Amino acid sequence: MTRSFTFLVNPASGGGAAPGAVVPVARLLREAGATVDVTYSPGPHAMHDLVAAAVDRGDVVVSVGGDGMLSSLAGLVSVRGGTLGILPAGRGNDFARMLGLPDSAEAQARLLLEVPARAIDLLAVTGLGPERRLVAGSVYAGVDARAAQIVDRATWLPRSLQYPYAALRSLATYQPGRYRVAVDGIEHEYAAATVVVANSAYYGSGMQIAPPAAVEDGVLDVVVIEAAGRLALMRSLPKVYDGGHVALPEVTLLSGKRVEVRGTGRAPISVGADGEPLGQLPAFGAPEPAVVEVVPGAISVLC
């Protein structure tokens, strides 16, 4: 039976690359006999309705854009019990990198038509807003959330330089915070630059922040980079691309199924997930922490 597809496209992704990426793949799918519907730039409410309608008629919902688009769609598709396809067309494409997705239109179309779905874990985030949110790749608090904010304003740079520039800029101005991190009920306290709770090994356009992470193991990998001098952090930045930073004495790795985080600094500590802001980390005196839990096998993905 030939699959049918609903492509949801963020035309701003990748500096406007997404619309061009979808055209050859959609053409190849149609030539193979598949039904393909393409919708550009739906708003949040429309996105919910489009996903619900697509899943109800048996379509694969295909995310065309970056990690933020993918992550938001993953939650909606998971709740409806549907299947997600991914056409990476953003600046980072880190979850696609984690899944080993191909780059060429021919290989992408063949994957969408032929590859069986895999059950992939997601992250459930609470305590950062009124609603539970599902996230695909990682949740992070501290200097990397600040870097994500800088990336959004660095469109004047070539795409390959945006993330390195944002990382260096955020490190140059960062102030460490104090974090309380409880993993499966065991609490730790750190003076740190960042805390990352990862499902995927990659973030920040290819940085291998959590080398042990796997998307099908039912486990969260927690990376704490403790406070160090700005210059030392800048010098260690290249190590993050190949995962070599985990051997540094200021890096701690933890793992578990439920992570609770609070943090206090000179200013409120920003939190992000898959390139999108989530708000501010609850401070030490807050009644409830931010909570990240693994949801094993939460979504079926063509990969």
GROMACS .gro file of C-alpha atoms in nm:
model
  303
    1MET     CA    1   0.000   0.000   0.000
    2THR     CA    2   0.142   0.339  -0.101
    3ARG     CA    3   0.172   0.590   0.181
    4SER     CA    4   0.004   0.931   0.177
    5PHE     CA    5   0.169   1.241   0.316
    6THR     CA    6   0.087   1.579   0.463
    7PHE     CA    7   0.389   1.811   0.446
    8LEU     CA    8   0.386   2.101   0.693
    9VAL     CA    9   0.644   2.359   0.589
   10ASN     CA   10   0.801   2.644   0.783
   11PRO     CA   11   0.909   2.872   0.494
   12ALA     CA   12   1.141   3.073   0.721
   13SER     CA   13   1.352   2.770   0.818
   14GLY     CA   14   1.710   2.761   0.703
   15GLY     CA   15   1.698   3.120   0.587
   16GLY     CA   16   1.414   3.038   0.348
   17ALA     CA   17   1.550   2.701   0.232
   18ALA     CA   18   1.248   2.493   0.331
   19PRO     CA   19   1.016   2.566   0.034
   20GLY     CA   20   1.292   2.472  -0.209
   21ALA     CA   21   1.367   2.151  -0.020
   22VAL     CA   22   1.009   2.023  -0.035
   23VAL     CA   23   0.952   2.060  -0.411
   24PRO     CA   24   1.174   1.778  -0.548
   25VAL     CA   25   1.078   1.535  -0.272
   26ALA     CA   26   0.705   1.597  -0.319
   27ARG     CA   27   0.746   1.551  -0.696
   28LEU     CA   28   0.926   1.216  -0.653
   29LEU     CA   29   0.661   1.092  -0.410
   30ARG     CA   30   0.380   1.184  -0.648
   31GLU     CA   31   0.560   1.015  -0.937
   32ALA     CA   32   0.572   0.701  -0.722
   33GLY     CA   33   0.193   0.715  -0.679
   34ALA     CA   34   0.174   0.872  -0.333
   35THR     CA   35  -0.080   1.135  -0.235
   36VAL     CA   36   0.096   1.450  -0.117
   37ASP     CA   37  -0.055   1.760   0.041
   38VAL     CA   38   0.173   2.059   0.116
   39THR     CA   39   0.082   2.343   0.352
   40TYR     CA   40   0.303   2.645   0.422
   41SER     CA   41   0.339   2.841   0.743
   42PRO     CA   42   0.031   2.741   0.944
   43GLY     CA   43  -0.018   2.916   1.277
   44PRO     CA   44  -0.014   2.723   1.607
   45HIS     CA   45  -0.389   2.658   1.617
   46ALA     CA   46  -0.403   2.568   1.248
   47MET     CA   47  -0.107   2.335   1.297
   48HIS     CA   48  -0.296   2.142   1.563
   49ASP     CA   49  -0.600   2.105   1.339
   50LEU     CA   50  -0.393   2.009   1.033
   51VAL     CA   51  -0.207   1.738   1.225
   52ALA     CA   52  -0.530   1.600   1.367
   53ALA     CA   53  -0.693   1.586   1.024
   54ALA     CA   54  -0.384   1.432   0.861
   55VAL     CA   55  -0.346   1.159   1.122
   56ASP     CA   56  -0.718   1.082   1.116
   57ARG     CA   57  -0.705   1.015   0.740
   58GLY     CA   58  -0.393   0.800   0.775
   59ASP     CA   59  -0.130   1.042   0.636
   60VAL     CA   60   0.231   1.053   0.744
   61VAL     CA   61   0.290   1.405   0.879
   62VAL     CA   62   0.619   1.536   0.740
   63SER     CA   63   0.802   1.819   0.917
   64VAL     CA   64   0.981   2.047   0.671
   65GLY     CA   65   1.198   2.290   0.862
   66GLY     CA   66   1.435   2.295   1.155
   67ASP     CA   67   1.452   2.131   1.495
   68GLY     CA   68   1.195   2.366   1.649
   69MET     CA   69   0.937   2.282   1.384
   70LEU     CA   70   1.011   1.912   1.414
   71SER     CA   71   0.986   1.918   1.792
   72SER     CA   72   0.652   2.100   1.795
   73LEU     CA   73   0.506   1.861   1.538
   74ALA     CA   74   0.641   1.555   1.718
   75GLY     CA   75   0.434   1.635   2.023
   76LEU     CA   76   0.116   1.685   1.821
   77VAL     CA   77   0.168   1.370   1.615
   78SER     CA   78   0.252   1.166   1.923
   79VAL     CA   79  -0.065   1.269   2.104
   80ARG     CA   80  -0.274   1.169   1.799
   81GLY     CA   81  -0.093   0.836   1.758
   82GLY     CA   82   0.033   0.918   1.408
   83THR     CA   83   0.357   0.873   1.216
   84LEU     CA   84   0.613   1.147   1.161
   85GLY     CA   85   0.840   1.198   0.862
   86ILE     CA   86   1.127   1.447   0.863
   87LEU     CA   87   1.259   1.660   0.578
   88PRO     CA   88   1.542   1.859   0.742
   89ALA     CA   89   1.560   2.216   0.614
   90GLY     CA   90   1.671   2.426   0.910
   91ARG     CA   91   1.995   2.575   1.032
   92GLY     CA   92   2.080   2.299   1.277
   93ASN     CA   93   1.895   1.979   1.176
   94ASP     CA   94   2.035   1.809   1.483
   95PHE     CA   95   1.760   1.553   1.535
   96ALA     CA   96   1.786   1.451   1.169
   97ARG     CA   97   2.161   1.415   1.223
   98MET     CA   98   2.093   1.191   1.523
   99LEU     CA   99   1.864   0.971   1.315
  100GLY     CA  100   2.112   0.955   1.026
  101LEU     CA  101   1.868   1.095   0.771
  102PRO     CA  102   1.996   1.141   0.414
  103ASP     CA  103   2.060   1.472   0.236
  104SER     CA  104   1.957   1.406  -0.124
  105ALA     CA  105   1.598   1.440  -0.246
  106GLU     CA  106   1.609   1.092  -0.403
  107ALA     CA  107   1.720   0.925  -0.081
  108GLN     CA  108   1.472   1.126   0.125
  109ALA     CA  109   1.181   1.026  -0.099
  110ARG     CA  110   1.286   0.661  -0.095
  111LEU     CA  111   1.305   0.665   0.284
  112LEU     CA  112   0.958   0.819   0.318
  113LEU     CA  113   0.812   0.561   0.079
  114GLU     CA  114   0.987   0.245   0.194
  115VAL     CA  115   1.141   0.258   0.542
  116PRO     CA  116   0.942   0.110   0.831
  117ALA     CA  117   0.865   0.336   1.125
  118ARG     CA  118   1.066   0.323   1.446
  119ALA     CA  119   0.930   0.399   1.793
  120ILE     CA  120   1.133   0.694   1.924
  121ASP     CA  121   1.149   0.838   2.276
  122LEU     CA  122   1.041   1.194   2.350
  123LEU     CA  123   1.092   1.425   2.647
  124ALA     CA  124   0.798   1.554   2.851
  125VAL     CA  125   0.857   1.896   3.009
  126THR     CA  126   0.650   2.044   3.291
  127GLY     CA  127   0.698   2.334   3.531
  128LEU     CA  128   0.788   2.587   3.262
  129GLY     CA  129   0.438   2.689   3.162
  130PRO     CA  130   0.076   2.595   3.209
  131GLU     CA  131   0.093   2.288   2.983
  132ARG     CA  132   0.299   1.973   2.950
  133ARG     CA  133   0.519   1.996   2.642
  134LEU     CA  134   0.676   1.716   2.440
  135VAL     CA  135   1.027   1.776   2.302
  136ALA     CA  136   1.232   1.566   2.063
  137GLY     CA  137   1.600   1.650   2.117
  138SER     CA  138   1.706   1.823   2.437
  139VAL     CA  139   1.618   2.074   2.707
  140TYR     CA  140   1.892   2.309   2.829
  141ALA     CA  141   1.926   2.583   3.088
  142GLY     CA  142   2.203   2.842   3.101
  143VAL     CA  143   2.457   2.966   2.851
  144ASP     CA  144   2.330   2.750   2.563
  145ALA     CA  145   1.978   2.890   2.598
  146ARG     CA  146   2.136   3.234   2.571
  147ALA     CA  147   2.326   3.118   2.260
  148ALA     CA  148   2.000   3.004   2.100
  149GLN     CA  149   1.859   3.353   2.148
  150ILE     CA  150   2.166   3.504   1.979
  151VAL     CA  151   2.139   3.263   1.684
  152ASP     CA  152   1.792   3.395   1.606
  153ARG     CA  153   1.942   3.742   1.556
  154ALA     CA  154   2.253   3.631   1.363
  155THR     CA  155   2.090   3.596   1.023
  156TRP     CA  156   2.346   3.842   0.879
  157LEU     CA  157   2.610   3.570   0.909
  158PRO     CA  158   2.651   3.268   0.678
  159ARG     CA  159   2.460   2.969   0.817
  160SER     CA  160   2.779   2.777   0.896
  161LEU     CA  161   2.902   3.057   1.125
  162GLN     CA  162   2.582   3.139   1.311
  163TYR     CA  163   2.606   2.875   1.586
  164PRO     CA  164   2.982   2.915   1.653
  165TYR     CA  165   2.937   3.293   1.670
  166ALA     CA  166   2.642   3.261   1.909
  167ALA     CA  167   2.829   3.014   2.131
  168LEU     CA  168   3.133   3.240   2.163
  169ARG     CA  169   2.920   3.550   2.215
  170SER     CA  170   2.717   3.385   2.490
  171LEU     CA  171   3.031   3.249   2.662
  172ALA     CA  172   3.191   3.594   2.652
  173THR     CA  173   2.907   3.742   2.856
  174TYR     CA  174   2.783   3.449   3.064
  175GLN     CA  175   2.739   3.450   3.440
  176PRO     CA  176   2.738   3.108   3.610
  177GLY     CA  177   2.437   3.004   3.812
  178ARG     CA  178   2.373   2.762   4.091
  179TYR     CA  179   2.168   2.459   3.995
  180ARG     CA  180   1.995   2.187   4.192
  181VAL     CA  181   1.957   1.882   3.970
  182ALA     CA  182   1.768   1.577   4.096
  183VAL     CA  183   1.796   1.265   3.879
  184ASP     CA  184   1.554   0.987   3.978
  185GLY     CA  185   1.528   1.147   4.321
  186ILE     CA  186   1.901   1.188   4.391
  187GLU     CA  187   1.985   1.558   4.423
  188HIS     CA  188   2.309   1.729   4.322
  189GLU     CA  189   2.409   2.095   4.342
  190TYR     CA  190   2.644   2.270   4.101
  191ALA     CA  191   2.784   2.610   4.014
  192ALA     CA  192   2.753   2.571   3.640
  193ALA     CA  193   2.742   2.732   3.298
  194THR     CA  194   2.471   2.498   3.172
  195VAL     CA  195   2.263   2.190   3.239
  196VAL     CA  196   2.144   1.985   2.942
  197VAL     CA  197   1.886   1.706   2.955
  198ALA     CA  198   1.923   1.512   2.632
  199ASN     CA  199   1.736   1.255   2.428
  200SER     CA  200   1.954   1.323   2.122
  201ALA     CA  201   2.333   1.343   2.128
  202TYR     CA  202   2.339   1.659   1.913
  203TYR     CA  203   2.240   2.021   1.946
  204GLY     CA  204   2.368   2.359   1.827
  205SER     CA  205   2.420   2.254   1.463
  206GLY     CA  206   2.636   1.948   1.515
  207MET     CA  207   2.769   1.983   1.870
  208GLN     CA  208   2.782   1.635   2.024
  209ILE     CA  209   2.681   1.756   2.366
  210ALA     CA  210   2.565   1.416   2.501
  211PRO     CA  211   2.764   1.135   2.333
  212PRO     CA  212   2.594   0.850   2.525
  213ALA     CA  213   2.242   0.958   2.426
  214ALA     CA  214   2.018   0.724   2.228
  215VAL     CA  215   1.663   0.789   2.114
  216GLU     CA  216   1.535   0.437   2.181
  217ASP     CA  217   1.684   0.352   2.521
  218GLY     CA  218   1.420   0.501   2.752
  219VAL     CA  219   1.688   0.702   2.934
  220LEU     CA  220   1.769   1.072   2.972
  221ASP     CA  221   2.132   1.179   2.955
  222VAL     CA  222   2.220   1.481   3.168
  223VAL     CA  223   2.527   1.693   3.096
  224VAL     CA  224   2.642   1.950   3.353
  225ILE     CA  225   2.922   2.186   3.254
  226GLU     CA  226   3.041   2.338   3.578
  227ALA     CA  227   3.148   2.700   3.610
  228ALA     CA  228   3.490   2.784   3.468
  229GLY     CA  229   3.661   3.094   3.338
  230ARG     CA  230   3.525   3.239   3.016
  231LEU     CA  231   3.854   3.182   2.833
  232ALA     CA  232   3.870   2.818   2.945
  233LEU     CA  233   3.516   2.760   2.824
  234MET     CA  234   3.590   2.922   2.488
  235ARG     CA  235   3.900   2.708   2.443
  236SER     CA  236   3.706   2.392   2.519
  237LEU     CA  237   3.422   2.476   2.277
  238PRO     CA  238   3.574   2.282   1.979
  239LYS     CA  239   3.577   1.966   2.191
  240VAL     CA  240   3.196   1.970   2.202
  241TYR     CA  241   3.174   1.897   1.829
  242ASP     CA  242   3.327   1.548   1.868
  243GLY     CA  243   3.212   1.484   2.224
  244GLY     CA  244   3.563   1.527   2.367
  245HIS     CA  245   3.439   1.772   2.629
  246VAL     CA  246   3.304   1.486   2.841
  247ALA     CA  247   3.661   1.401   2.947
  248LEU     CA  248   3.710   1.748   3.099
  249PRO     CA  249   3.703   1.763   3.481
  250GLU     CA  250   3.432   2.030   3.483
  251VAL     CA  251   3.186   1.809   3.292
  252THR     CA  252   2.956   1.569   3.477
  253LEU     CA  253   2.738   1.305   3.309
  254LEU     CA  254   2.428   1.164   3.477
  255SER     CA  255   2.144   0.948   3.351
  256GLY     CA  256   1.795   0.855   3.457
  257LYS     CA  257   1.428   0.872   3.369
  258ARG     CA  258   1.317   1.185   3.557
  259VAL     CA  259   1.515   1.505   3.605
  260GLU     CA  260   1.414   1.798   3.826
  261VAL     CA  261   1.601   2.129   3.790
  262ARG     CA  262   1.604   2.458   3.979
  263GLY     CA  263   1.850   2.738   3.929
  264THR     CA  264   1.945   3.077   4.070
  265GLY     CA  265   2.178   3.338   3.921
  266ARG     CA  266   2.232   3.712   3.907
  267ALA     CA  267   1.947   3.714   3.657
  268PRO     CA  268   1.679   3.452   3.588
  269ILE     CA  269   1.825   3.153   3.400
  270SER     CA  270   1.685   3.100   3.052
  271VAL     CA  271   1.562   2.761   2.935
  272GLY     CA  272   1.529   2.638   2.577
  273ALA     CA  273   1.451   2.321   2.387
  274ASP     CA  274   1.541   2.233   2.028
  275GLY     CA  275   1.621   2.594   1.943
  276GLU     CA  276   1.302   2.738   2.092
  277PRO     CA  277   1.270   2.936   2.420
  278LEU     CA  278   1.075   2.771   2.700
  279GLY     CA  279   1.095   3.043   2.963
  280GLN     CA  280   1.293   3.080   3.284
  281LEU     CA  281   1.415   2.813   3.521
  282PRO     CA  282   1.235   2.802   3.858
  283ALA     CA  283   1.458   2.950   4.128
  284PHE     CA  284   1.564   2.769   4.445
  285GLY     CA  285   1.269   2.905   4.641
  286ALA     CA  286   1.008   2.821   4.376
  287PRO     CA  287   0.734   2.580   4.485
  288GLU     CA  288   0.792   2.345   4.190
  289PRO     CA  289   1.100   2.265   3.977
  290ALA     CA  290   1.120   2.225   3.604
  291VAL     CA  291   1.072   1.855   3.534
  292VAL     CA  292   1.189   1.656   3.232
  293GLU     CA  293   1.077   1.294   3.198
  294VAL     CA  294   1.146   1.041   2.926
  295VAL     CA  295   0.846   0.905   2.736
  296PRO     CA  296   0.970   0.576   2.588
  297GLY     CA  297   0.856   0.492   2.236
  298ALA     CA  298   0.633   0.798   2.229
  299ILE     CA  299   0.621   0.848   1.852
  300SER     CA  300   0.658   0.650   1.531
  301VAL     CA  301   0.916   0.808   1.298
  302LEU     CA  302   1.017   0.711   0.944
  303CYS     CA  303   1.394   0.684   0.981
   0.00000   0.00000   0.00000
